Short mmCIF file of N, CA and C in Angstrom, two decimals:
data_model
loop_
_atom_site.label_atom_id
_atom_site.label_comp_id
_atom_site.label_asym_id
_atom_site.label_seq_id
_atom_site.Cartn_x
_atom_site.Cartn_y
_atom_site.Cartn_z
N MET A 15 -4.14 15.49 -2.74
CA MET A 15 -3.51 14.19 -2.65
C MET A 15 -4.19 13.37 -1.56
N GLU A 16 -4.37 12.12 -1.84
CA GLU A 16 -4.95 11.21 -0.87
C GLU A 16 -3.84 10.31 -0.33
N GLU A 17 -4.03 9.86 0.90
CA GLU A 17 -3.03 9.01 1.55
C GLU A 17 -3.50 7.56 1.52
N TYR A 18 -2.59 6.66 1.17
CA TYR A 18 -2.87 5.23 1.06
C TYR A 18 -1.84 4.43 1.84
N ILE A 19 -2.23 3.22 2.21
CA ILE A 19 -1.29 2.26 2.80
C ILE A 19 -1.44 0.96 2.03
N ALA A 20 -0.31 0.41 1.61
CA ALA A 20 -0.29 -0.89 0.93
C ALA A 20 0.44 -1.88 1.83
N THR A 21 -0.15 -3.07 2.03
CA THR A 21 0.50 -4.12 2.81
C THR A 21 0.96 -5.22 1.86
N PHE A 22 1.91 -6.02 2.33
CA PHE A 22 2.59 -6.98 1.47
C PHE A 22 2.80 -8.32 2.16
N TYR A 23 3.00 -9.34 1.34
CA TYR A 23 3.32 -10.68 1.84
C TYR A 23 4.80 -10.79 2.20
N SER A 24 5.64 -9.91 1.63
CA SER A 24 7.07 -9.96 1.92
C SER A 24 7.65 -8.54 1.98
N HIS A 25 8.75 -8.42 2.69
CA HIS A 25 9.45 -7.14 2.79
C HIS A 25 9.96 -6.71 1.41
N PHE A 26 10.41 -7.67 0.60
CA PHE A 26 10.89 -7.38 -0.75
C PHE A 26 9.81 -6.70 -1.58
N GLY A 27 8.57 -7.19 -1.49
CA GLY A 27 7.47 -6.59 -2.23
C GLY A 27 7.23 -5.15 -1.82
N ALA A 28 7.37 -4.86 -0.53
CA ALA A 28 7.19 -3.50 -0.04
C ALA A 28 8.26 -2.57 -0.59
N ILE A 29 9.51 -3.02 -0.57
CA ILE A 29 10.61 -2.20 -1.08
C ILE A 29 10.44 -1.95 -2.58
N ARG A 30 10.05 -2.98 -3.31
CA ARG A 30 9.85 -2.85 -4.75
C ARG A 30 8.73 -1.85 -5.07
N PHE A 31 7.63 -1.91 -4.30
CA PHE A 31 6.52 -0.98 -4.54
C PHE A 31 6.92 0.45 -4.18
N LYS A 32 7.67 0.62 -3.10
CA LYS A 32 8.15 1.96 -2.72
C LYS A 32 8.95 2.58 -3.86
N ARG A 33 9.81 1.78 -4.47
CA ARG A 33 10.61 2.28 -5.60
C ARG A 33 9.72 2.65 -6.79
N SER A 34 8.66 1.87 -7.02
CA SER A 34 7.72 2.19 -8.10
C SER A 34 7.02 3.51 -7.83
N CYS A 35 6.64 3.73 -6.58
CA CYS A 35 6.00 5.00 -6.20
C CYS A 35 6.94 6.17 -6.46
N GLU A 36 8.17 6.04 -6.01
CA GLU A 36 9.14 7.12 -6.19
C GLU A 36 9.42 7.38 -7.67
N ALA A 37 9.48 6.32 -8.47
CA ALA A 37 9.71 6.48 -9.91
C ALA A 37 8.55 7.21 -10.57
N ALA A 38 7.34 7.09 -9.99
CA ALA A 38 6.16 7.78 -10.51
C ALA A 38 6.01 9.18 -9.92
N GLY A 39 6.98 9.61 -9.11
CA GLY A 39 6.95 10.94 -8.53
C GLY A 39 6.07 11.06 -7.29
N LEU A 40 5.75 9.93 -6.66
CA LEU A 40 4.90 9.93 -5.47
C LEU A 40 5.75 9.86 -4.20
N THR A 41 5.30 10.52 -3.16
CA THR A 41 5.95 10.42 -1.86
C THR A 41 5.58 9.09 -1.24
N ALA A 42 6.58 8.32 -0.78
CA ALA A 42 6.32 6.99 -0.21
C ALA A 42 7.33 6.70 0.88
N ALA A 43 6.89 5.93 1.89
CA ALA A 43 7.77 5.53 2.98
C ALA A 43 7.42 4.12 3.44
N VAL A 44 8.46 3.32 3.69
CA VAL A 44 8.27 1.99 4.27
C VAL A 44 8.16 2.17 5.78
N MET A 45 7.20 1.48 6.37
CA MET A 45 6.98 1.60 7.82
C MET A 45 6.30 0.34 8.35
N PRO A 46 6.24 0.19 9.68
CA PRO A 46 5.49 -0.95 10.24
C PRO A 46 4.01 -0.81 9.94
N VAL A 47 3.33 -1.93 9.78
CA VAL A 47 1.89 -1.93 9.50
C VAL A 47 1.14 -1.47 10.75
N PRO A 48 0.18 -0.54 10.60
CA PRO A 48 -0.66 -0.15 11.75
C PRO A 48 -1.34 -1.38 12.36
N ARG A 49 -1.55 -1.38 13.66
CA ARG A 49 -2.09 -2.53 14.37
C ARG A 49 -3.44 -3.02 13.84
N ASN A 50 -4.28 -2.11 13.37
CA ASN A 50 -5.62 -2.54 12.93
C ASN A 50 -5.67 -2.98 11.46
N LEU A 51 -4.51 -3.09 10.81
CA LEU A 51 -4.42 -3.70 9.48
C LEU A 51 -3.57 -4.95 9.62
N SER A 52 -4.00 -6.03 9.01
CA SER A 52 -3.20 -7.25 9.09
C SER A 52 -2.17 -7.26 7.97
N SER A 53 -1.08 -7.95 8.19
CA SER A 53 -0.06 -8.08 7.15
C SER A 53 0.79 -9.30 7.43
N SER A 54 1.18 -9.98 6.39
CA SER A 54 2.00 -11.17 6.53
C SER A 54 3.42 -10.84 6.97
N CYS A 55 3.97 -9.74 6.47
CA CYS A 55 5.38 -9.46 6.78
C CYS A 55 5.56 -8.34 7.81
N GLY A 56 4.51 -7.61 8.13
CA GLY A 56 4.62 -6.54 9.11
C GLY A 56 5.13 -5.23 8.55
N THR A 57 5.40 -5.17 7.25
CA THR A 57 5.92 -3.97 6.60
C THR A 57 4.88 -3.46 5.60
N CYS A 58 4.70 -2.14 5.59
CA CYS A 58 3.78 -1.55 4.62
C CYS A 58 4.45 -0.35 3.96
N VAL A 59 3.80 0.17 2.93
CA VAL A 59 4.23 1.40 2.29
C VAL A 59 3.09 2.40 2.42
N LYS A 60 3.39 3.52 3.04
CA LYS A 60 2.43 4.63 3.13
C LYS A 60 2.81 5.59 2.02
N PHE A 61 1.83 5.94 1.18
CA PHE A 61 2.14 6.79 0.03
C PHE A 61 0.98 7.73 -0.27
N GLN A 62 1.28 8.77 -1.04
CA GLN A 62 0.27 9.73 -1.45
C GLN A 62 0.10 9.65 -2.96
N ALA A 63 -1.14 9.71 -3.40
CA ALA A 63 -1.45 9.66 -4.83
C ALA A 63 -2.68 10.51 -5.11
N ARG A 64 -2.83 10.90 -6.35
CA ARG A 64 -4.01 11.68 -6.78
C ARG A 64 -5.08 10.71 -7.27
N GLY A 65 -5.68 9.99 -6.36
CA GLY A 65 -6.73 9.05 -6.70
C GLY A 65 -6.18 7.69 -7.09
N GLU A 66 -7.07 6.72 -7.18
CA GLU A 66 -6.69 5.35 -7.47
C GLU A 66 -6.00 5.18 -8.82
N SER A 67 -6.36 5.99 -9.78
CA SER A 67 -5.79 5.84 -11.12
C SER A 67 -4.30 6.19 -11.17
N SER A 68 -3.80 6.91 -10.18
CA SER A 68 -2.38 7.28 -10.18
C SER A 68 -1.53 6.35 -9.30
N ILE A 69 -2.13 5.28 -8.77
CA ILE A 69 -1.37 4.31 -7.97
C ILE A 69 -0.55 3.44 -8.91
N PRO A 70 0.75 3.25 -8.62
CA PRO A 70 1.58 2.40 -9.48
C PRO A 70 1.04 0.96 -9.55
N GLU A 71 1.50 0.24 -10.55
CA GLU A 71 1.04 -1.12 -10.77
C GLU A 71 1.29 -2.01 -9.55
N LYS A 72 0.29 -2.82 -9.24
CA LYS A 72 0.40 -3.74 -8.11
C LYS A 72 1.36 -4.86 -8.48
N ASN A 73 2.09 -5.38 -7.47
CA ASN A 73 2.97 -6.52 -7.73
C ASN A 73 2.40 -7.76 -7.03
N GLU A 74 2.95 -8.92 -7.35
CA GLU A 74 2.41 -10.18 -6.82
C GLU A 74 2.59 -10.32 -5.31
N GLU A 75 3.41 -9.48 -4.72
CA GLU A 75 3.64 -9.52 -3.27
C GLU A 75 2.65 -8.65 -2.49
N MET A 76 1.80 -7.89 -3.20
CA MET A 76 0.88 -6.98 -2.53
C MET A 76 -0.31 -7.73 -1.95
N GLU A 77 -0.61 -7.42 -0.69
CA GLU A 77 -1.74 -8.04 0.00
C GLU A 77 -3.00 -7.18 -0.13
N GLN A 78 -2.87 -5.88 0.13
CA GLN A 78 -4.01 -4.98 0.04
C GLN A 78 -3.56 -3.54 -0.05
N ILE A 79 -4.49 -2.68 -0.49
CA ILE A 79 -4.30 -1.23 -0.45
C ILE A 79 -5.52 -0.64 0.24
N VAL A 80 -5.27 0.27 1.18
CA VAL A 80 -6.37 0.96 1.85
C VAL A 80 -6.18 2.46 1.69
N LEU A 81 -7.30 3.16 1.62
CA LEU A 81 -7.32 4.62 1.62
C LEU A 81 -7.43 5.04 3.08
N VAL A 82 -6.59 5.97 3.50
CA VAL A 82 -6.64 6.48 4.87
C VAL A 82 -7.68 7.59 4.91
N THR A 83 -8.70 7.43 5.77
CA THR A 83 -9.77 8.42 5.90
C THR A 83 -9.85 8.90 7.34
N ASP A 84 -10.67 9.91 7.58
CA ASP A 84 -10.89 10.41 8.94
C ASP A 84 -11.49 9.34 9.84
N ARG A 85 -12.21 8.41 9.26
CA ARG A 85 -12.89 7.36 10.02
C ARG A 85 -12.07 6.08 10.12
N GLY A 86 -10.90 6.04 9.53
CA GLY A 86 -10.08 4.84 9.57
C GLY A 86 -9.60 4.48 8.18
N PHE A 87 -9.75 3.21 7.82
CA PHE A 87 -9.25 2.71 6.55
C PHE A 87 -10.37 2.19 5.68
N GLN A 88 -10.31 2.49 4.39
CA GLN A 88 -11.28 1.99 3.41
C GLN A 88 -10.50 1.15 2.40
N GLN A 89 -10.77 -0.14 2.39
CA GLN A 89 -10.05 -1.03 1.49
C GLN A 89 -10.44 -0.76 0.03
N ILE A 90 -9.43 -0.60 -0.82
CA ILE A 90 -9.72 -0.39 -2.25
C ILE A 90 -9.17 -1.51 -3.11
N TYR A 91 -8.29 -2.35 -2.54
CA TYR A 91 -7.75 -3.49 -3.28
C TYR A 91 -7.45 -4.61 -2.29
N GLN A 92 -7.80 -5.83 -2.65
CA GLN A 92 -7.46 -7.02 -1.86
C GLN A 92 -7.00 -8.09 -2.84
N ALA A 93 -5.85 -8.68 -2.57
CA ALA A 93 -5.34 -9.75 -3.44
C ALA A 93 -6.27 -10.94 -3.38
N GLU A 94 -6.40 -11.60 -4.51
CA GLU A 94 -7.21 -12.81 -4.55
C GLU A 94 -6.46 -13.93 -3.86
N ASP A 95 -7.20 -14.82 -3.19
CA ASP A 95 -6.57 -15.95 -2.55
C ASP A 95 -5.98 -16.87 -3.59
N ALA A 96 -4.81 -17.39 -3.27
CA ALA A 96 -4.12 -18.28 -4.22
C ALA A 96 -4.77 -19.64 -4.26
#
C-alpha cells in the first residue's frame, strides 16, 4: 500500500473524499495539511491505496494529490485553474 495526501479547496470536499475512500475499503483520515503543502482550507485527507488506479474519483473540491515518499511529496494530480 502506498500513502497519499489529498488537499482541498473546502473542508466539505475533504469530508466527502474521506467517505469515498472508506466506501472503497481504504484507510483514510482527515487531518491538518502538512506545512510544506499548500491548501486553501487547511484540511487534507491522508489515505492508503494500491497505486493510483485504486484512488477514488476526484471531486470538484480537490486541489491536489501527492504520493508520500521517503524524499517528501511527489505530486500526482493538480486541479486545473478555473
